[in-house]
Amino acid sequence: MDKIQQLADYIDQSSRIVATTGAGISVGGGGVTYGQMLFSNRGGRRRRGSDGGSFMPTYLEMMFSYQPSFSHYALADLEAAGKLTGIITTNVDCMHTIAGSKNVAEIQGSLQVNCCKQCGRHYNGYEIWKQDELPRCESCGGEILPWPLYSHIGLWDADVQKARDWISRADLILAIGTRGNYGDAYWGHRNKNAVIVQINPGHTGFDRVSVLNIREECDDVFRKLKEKRDKNA
């Protein structure tokens, strides 16, 4: 059977879909991942530092130069239709939120979770980064850092808990543009009866557990899915 039709059938038959996404979903929008910047090949070494330094301006300039991909919007539409329970992502670029998704578990934090390095005051929302200069704390003037930077890419526990809850009740799991499942962080809590579909042009750790592997870029897949649905409408 046509794999796009199989995907359509799985979606139609499911009511508690959970998507887990990685860097691949942002490619269609011109995306850059935090990891690509953090482990930049410039100089052949990891860019370290406990503060933003020159890293944050460069990252932000690149991040806000692109937009959500077709796939980001497709998932937002699935949520609006009542089919998608939530999105679990390792991306920090906030593109799911910008695309309109409401239930997003950013398990490594994101530019929506920020903290003053000096006094510890928290600032929520990515909008504070959309300015010409790095933001400073309103209370003490200290440098504000996003969670992935000040936690040294630790896990954001509040969203890990949401991810565990959603995936424990899922009847369909869509693994989109992601290479790993973060083991016990959330994957070990999945509903073992859930159908797993992977959308990824490359081979990953999801290969052996997926009942359907679609070896294409996710934007191409969701465009074909929309075309098929529009034709059958």
CSV table of C-alpha atoms in Angstrom, one decimal:
chain,number,residue,atom,x,y,z
A,1,MET,CA,0.0,0.0,0.0
A,2,ASP,CA,1.1,3.6,-0.6
A,3,LYS,CA,2.9,4.7,2.5
A,4,ILE,CA,1.2,8.1,2.5
A,5,GLN,CA,-2.1,6.4,2.5
A,6,GLN,CA,-1.0,4.2,5.3
A,7,LEU,CA,0.0,7.3,7.3
A,8,ALA,CA,-3.4,8.8,6.6
A,9,ASP,CA,-5.2,5.7,7.7
A,10,TYR,CA,-3.2,5.6,11.0
A,11,ILE,CA,-4.0,9.2,11.7
A,12,ASP,CA,-7.7,8.7,10.9
A,13,GLN,CA,-7.9,5.7,13.2
A,14,SER,CA,-6.1,7.5,16.1
A,15,SER,CA,-7.4,10.0,18.7
A,16,ARG,CA,-4.3,10.4,21.0
A,17,ILE,CA,-1.5,11.1,18.6
A,18,VAL,CA,1.9,12.2,20.0
A,19,ALA,CA,4.7,13.6,17.8
A,20,THR,CA,8.3,13.5,18.8
A,21,THR,CA,10.5,15.8,16.8
A,22,GLY,CA,14.1,16.7,16.3
A,23,ALA,CA,16.2,18.9,14.1
A,24,GLY,CA,14.9,17.4,10.8
A,25,ILE,CA,11.5,19.2,11.2
A,26,SER,CA,13.1,22.6,11.1
A,27,VAL,CA,15.1,22.0,7.9
A,28,GLY,CA,12.2,23.0,5.6
A,29,GLY,CA,12.1,26.4,7.2
A,30,GLY,CA,15.8,27.0,6.9
A,31,GLY,CA,16.4,26.0,10.5
A,32,VAL,CA,19.6,25.8,12.4
A,33,THR,CA,19.8,23.6,15.5
A,34,TYR,CA,21.3,24.5,18.9
A,35,GLY,CA,23.6,21.5,18.6
A,36,GLN,CA,24.9,22.7,15.2
A,37,MET,CA,25.9,26.0,16.7
A,38,LEU,CA,27.2,24.6,20.0
A,39,PHE,CA,29.4,22.1,18.2
A,40,SER,CA,30.4,24.4,15.4
A,41,ASN,CA,33.3,23.3,13.3
A,42,ARG,CA,34.8,26.7,13.5
A,43,GLY,CA,38.1,26.2,15.1
A,44,GLY,CA,37.5,22.5,15.4
A,45,ARG,CA,36.3,22.6,19.0
A,46,ARG,CA,33.1,23.0,21.0
A,47,ARG,CA,32.2,26.6,21.8
A,48,ARG,CA,32.1,26.7,25.6
A,49,GLY,CA,31.5,29.4,28.1
A,50,SER,CA,29.2,30.0,31.0
A,51,ASP,CA,27.7,33.1,29.5
A,52,GLY,CA,26.3,34.1,26.1
A,53,GLY,CA,29.5,35.6,24.8
A,54,SER,CA,29.6,35.7,21.0
A,55,PHE,CA,27.6,32.5,20.8
A,56,MET,CA,24.1,33.8,21.6
A,57,PRO,CA,24.1,36.7,19.1
A,58,THR,CA,25.2,34.4,16.3
A,59,TYR,CA,22.7,31.7,17.2
A,60,LEU,CA,19.8,34.2,17.5
A,61,GLU,CA,20.6,35.9,14.3
A,62,MET,CA,20.4,32.6,12.5
A,63,MET,CA,17.4,31.2,14.4
A,64,PHE,CA,15.2,34.2,13.8
A,65,SER,CA,16.1,34.4,10.1
A,66,TYR,CA,13.9,31.3,9.4
A,67,GLN,CA,10.3,30.4,9.9
A,68,PRO,CA,8.3,27.3,10.9
A,69,SER,CA,8.3,24.6,8.3
A,70,PHE,CA,5.3,23.1,6.6
A,71,SER,CA,5.5,20.2,9.0
A,72,HIS,CA,5.3,22.5,12.0
A,73,TYR,CA,2.1,24.0,10.7
A,74,ALA,CA,0.8,20.5,9.8
A,75,LEU,CA,1.2,19.4,13.4
A,76,ALA,CA,-0.5,22.6,14.7
A,77,ASP,CA,-3.4,21.7,12.4
A,78,LEU,CA,-3.6,18.2,13.8
A,79,GLU,CA,-3.8,19.6,17.3
A,80,ALA,CA,-6.5,22.1,16.3
A,81,ALA,CA,-8.5,19.2,14.8
A,82,GLY,CA,-8.3,17.4,18.2
A,83,LYS,CA,-6.2,14.5,16.9
A,84,LEU,CA,-2.8,15.5,18.4
A,85,THR,CA,-2.3,15.4,22.2
A,86,GLY,CA,1.1,17.0,22.2
A,87,ILE,CA,4.5,17.4,20.7
A,88,ILE,CA,7.7,16.2,22.4
A,89,THR,CA,10.8,18.0,21.0
A,90,THR,CA,14.5,18.3,21.7
A,91,ASN,CA,14.5,21.5,19.6
A,92,VAL,CA,15.0,24.8,21.4
A,93,ASP,CA,14.0,27.1,18.5
A,94,CYS,CA,10.3,27.6,19.6
A,95,MET,CA,9.1,27.0,16.1
A,96,HIS,CA,6.3,24.7,17.2
A,97,THR,CA,4.9,27.5,19.4
A,98,ILE,CA,5.4,30.1,16.7
A,99,ALA,CA,3.5,27.8,14.3
A,100,GLY,CA,0.5,27.8,16.7
A,101,SER,CA,0.9,24.5,18.6
A,102,LYS,CA,-0.3,24.8,22.3
A,103,ASN,CA,0.8,21.5,23.8
A,104,VAL,CA,4.6,21.4,23.3
A,105,ALA,CA,7.0,19.6,25.7
A,106,GLU,CA,10.5,21.1,25.1
A,107,ILE,CA,12.4,18.6,27.1
A,108,GLN,CA,15.7,20.3,26.8
A,109,GLY,CA,14.2,23.7,27.4
A,110,SER,CA,14.2,26.5,24.9
A,111,LEU,CA,14.5,30.2,24.3
A,112,GLN,CA,11.1,30.4,26.1
A,113,VAL,CA,12.7,29.4,29.5
A,114,ASN,CA,15.2,32.0,30.6
A,115,CYS,CA,17.0,33.0,33.8
A,116,CYS,CA,19.2,35.8,35.0
A,117,LYS,CA,22.7,34.6,35.6
A,118,GLN,CA,23.2,37.0,38.5
A,119,CYS,CA,20.0,36.9,40.6
A,120,GLY,CA,18.1,33.9,39.2
A,121,ARG,CA,15.0,35.8,38.1
A,122,HIS,CA,13.1,33.8,35.5
A,123,TYR,CA,11.8,35.2,32.2
A,124,ASN,CA,9.3,33.2,30.1
A,125,GLY,CA,8.8,33.7,26.4
A,126,TYR,CA,11.1,33.9,23.4
A,127,GLU,CA,10.1,37.4,22.5
A,128,ILE,CA,12.8,38.9,24.8
A,129,TRP,CA,15.4,37.6,22.4
A,130,LYS,CA,14.0,39.6,19.4
A,131,GLN,CA,16.0,42.7,20.0
A,132,ASP,CA,19.2,44.2,18.9
A,133,GLU,CA,21.0,43.6,22.2
A,134,LEU,CA,21.2,40.7,24.5
A,135,PRO,CA,18.5,41.1,27.2
A,136,ARG,CA,19.4,42.2,30.7
A,137,CYS,CA,17.5,41.5,34.0
A,138,GLU,CA,15.0,44.2,35.0
A,139,SER,CA,15.9,43.5,38.7
A,140,CYS,CA,19.7,43.6,38.7
A,141,GLY,CA,20.9,44.2,35.2
A,142,GLY,CA,22.5,40.8,35.0
A,143,GLU,CA,22.8,38.8,31.8
A,144,ILE,CA,19.8,36.6,30.9
A,145,LEU,CA,20.6,33.2,29.6
A,146,PRO,CA,18.2,30.5,28.1
A,147,TRP,CA,17.8,27.2,29.9
A,148,PRO,CA,19.8,25.1,27.4
A,149,LEU,CA,22.8,27.4,28.0
A,150,TYR,CA,22.7,27.9,31.7
A,151,SER,CA,21.8,24.2,32.3
A,152,HIS,CA,24.5,23.0,30.0
A,153,ILE,CA,21.9,21.2,27.9
A,154,GLY,CA,20.1,19.6,30.8
A,155,LEU,CA,16.6,18.3,30.8
A,156,TRP,CA,13.7,20.6,31.6
A,157,ASP,CA,11.9,18.5,34.2
A,158,ALA,CA,8.4,20.1,33.9
A,159,ASP,CA,8.3,19.3,30.2
A,160,VAL,CA,9.8,15.9,30.7
A,161,GLN,CA,6.8,15.1,33.0
A,162,LYS,CA,4.3,16.3,30.4
A,163,ALA,CA,6.1,14.2,27.7
A,164,ARG,CA,5.8,11.1,29.9
A,165,ASP,CA,2.1,11.7,30.5
A,166,TRP,CA,1.3,12.2,26.9
A,167,ILE,CA,3.2,9.3,25.5
A,168,SER,CA,1.9,6.9,28.2
A,169,ARG,CA,-1.6,7.5,26.7
A,170,ALA,CA,-0.7,7.7,23.0
A,171,ASP,CA,-2.3,5.4,20.5
A,172,LEU,CA,-0.1,6.7,17.6
A,173,ILE,CA,3.5,8.1,17.9
A,174,LEU,CA,4.9,10.0,15.0
A,175,ALA,CA,8.8,10.2,15.1
A,176,ILE,CA,9.6,13.1,12.9
A,177,GLY,CA,13.1,14.2,11.9
A,178,THR,CA,14.6,12.9,15.1
A,179,ARG,CA,17.4,10.4,15.6
A,180,GLY,CA,17.0,9.4,19.2
A,181,ASN,CA,14.3,8.8,21.8
A,182,TYR,CA,16.1,9.9,25.0
A,183,GLY,CA,15.4,6.6,26.6
A,184,ASP,CA,14.1,6.8,30.1
A,185,ALA,CA,13.6,10.6,29.9
A,186,TYR,CA,10.2,9.8,28.3
A,187,TRP,CA,10.4,7.0,25.7
A,188,GLY,CA,10.4,4.2,28.4
A,189,HIS,CA,7.0,5.5,29.5
A,190,ARG,CA,5.3,5.1,26.2
A,191,ASN,CA,2.1,3.0,25.8
A,192,LYS,CA,3.5,-0.3,24.5
A,193,ASN,CA,0.4,-0.8,22.3
A,194,ALA,CA,0.9,2.5,20.5
A,195,VAL,CA,1.6,2.3,16.7
A,196,ILE,CA,4.9,4.0,15.8
A,197,VAL,CA,5.4,5.7,12.5
A,198,GLN,CA,8.8,7.2,11.6
A,199,ILE,CA,9.3,10.0,9.0
A,200,ASN,CA,13.0,10.4,8.3
A,201,PRO,CA,15.1,10.2,5.2
A,202,GLY,CA,17.9,8.5,7.2
A,203,HIS,CA,18.2,5.4,9.4
A,204,THR,CA,17.7,6.0,13.1
A,205,GLY,CA,17.1,4.2,16.4
A,206,PHE,CA,13.4,4.2,15.6
A,207,ASP,CA,13.8,1.9,12.6
A,208,ARG,CA,13.3,-1.4,14.5
A,209,VAL,CA,10.3,-0.3,16.5
A,210,SER,CA,8.3,1.5,13.8
A,211,VAL,CA,5.6,-0.3,11.9
A,212,LEU,CA,6.0,2.2,9.1
A,213,ASN,CA,9.2,4.0,8.0
A,214,ILE,CA,8.8,6.7,5.5
A,215,ARG,CA,12.2,7.6,4.1
A,216,GLU,CA,11.5,11.1,3.0
A,217,GLU,CA,11.9,14.7,4.3
A,218,CYS,CA,9.0,15.4,6.6
A,219,ASP,CA,7.8,18.5,4.6
A,220,ASP,CA,7.4,16.4,1.5
A,221,VAL,CA,5.5,13.8,3.4
A,222,PHE,CA,3.0,16.3,5.0
A,223,ARG,CA,2.5,18.0,1.6
A,224,LYS,CA,1.7,14.7,0.0
A,225,LEU,CA,-0.7,13.9,2.9
A,226,LYS,CA,-2.5,17.2,2.4
A,227,GLU,CA,-2.7,16.7,-1.3
A,228,LYS,CA,-4.2,13.3,-0.8
A,229,ARG,CA,-6.7,14.5,1.7
A,230,ASP,CA,-7.7,17.5,-0.5
A,231,LYS,CA,-8.2,15.2,-3.5
A,232,ASN,CA,-10.4,12.9,-1.4
A,233,ALA,CA,-12.4,15.7,0.2
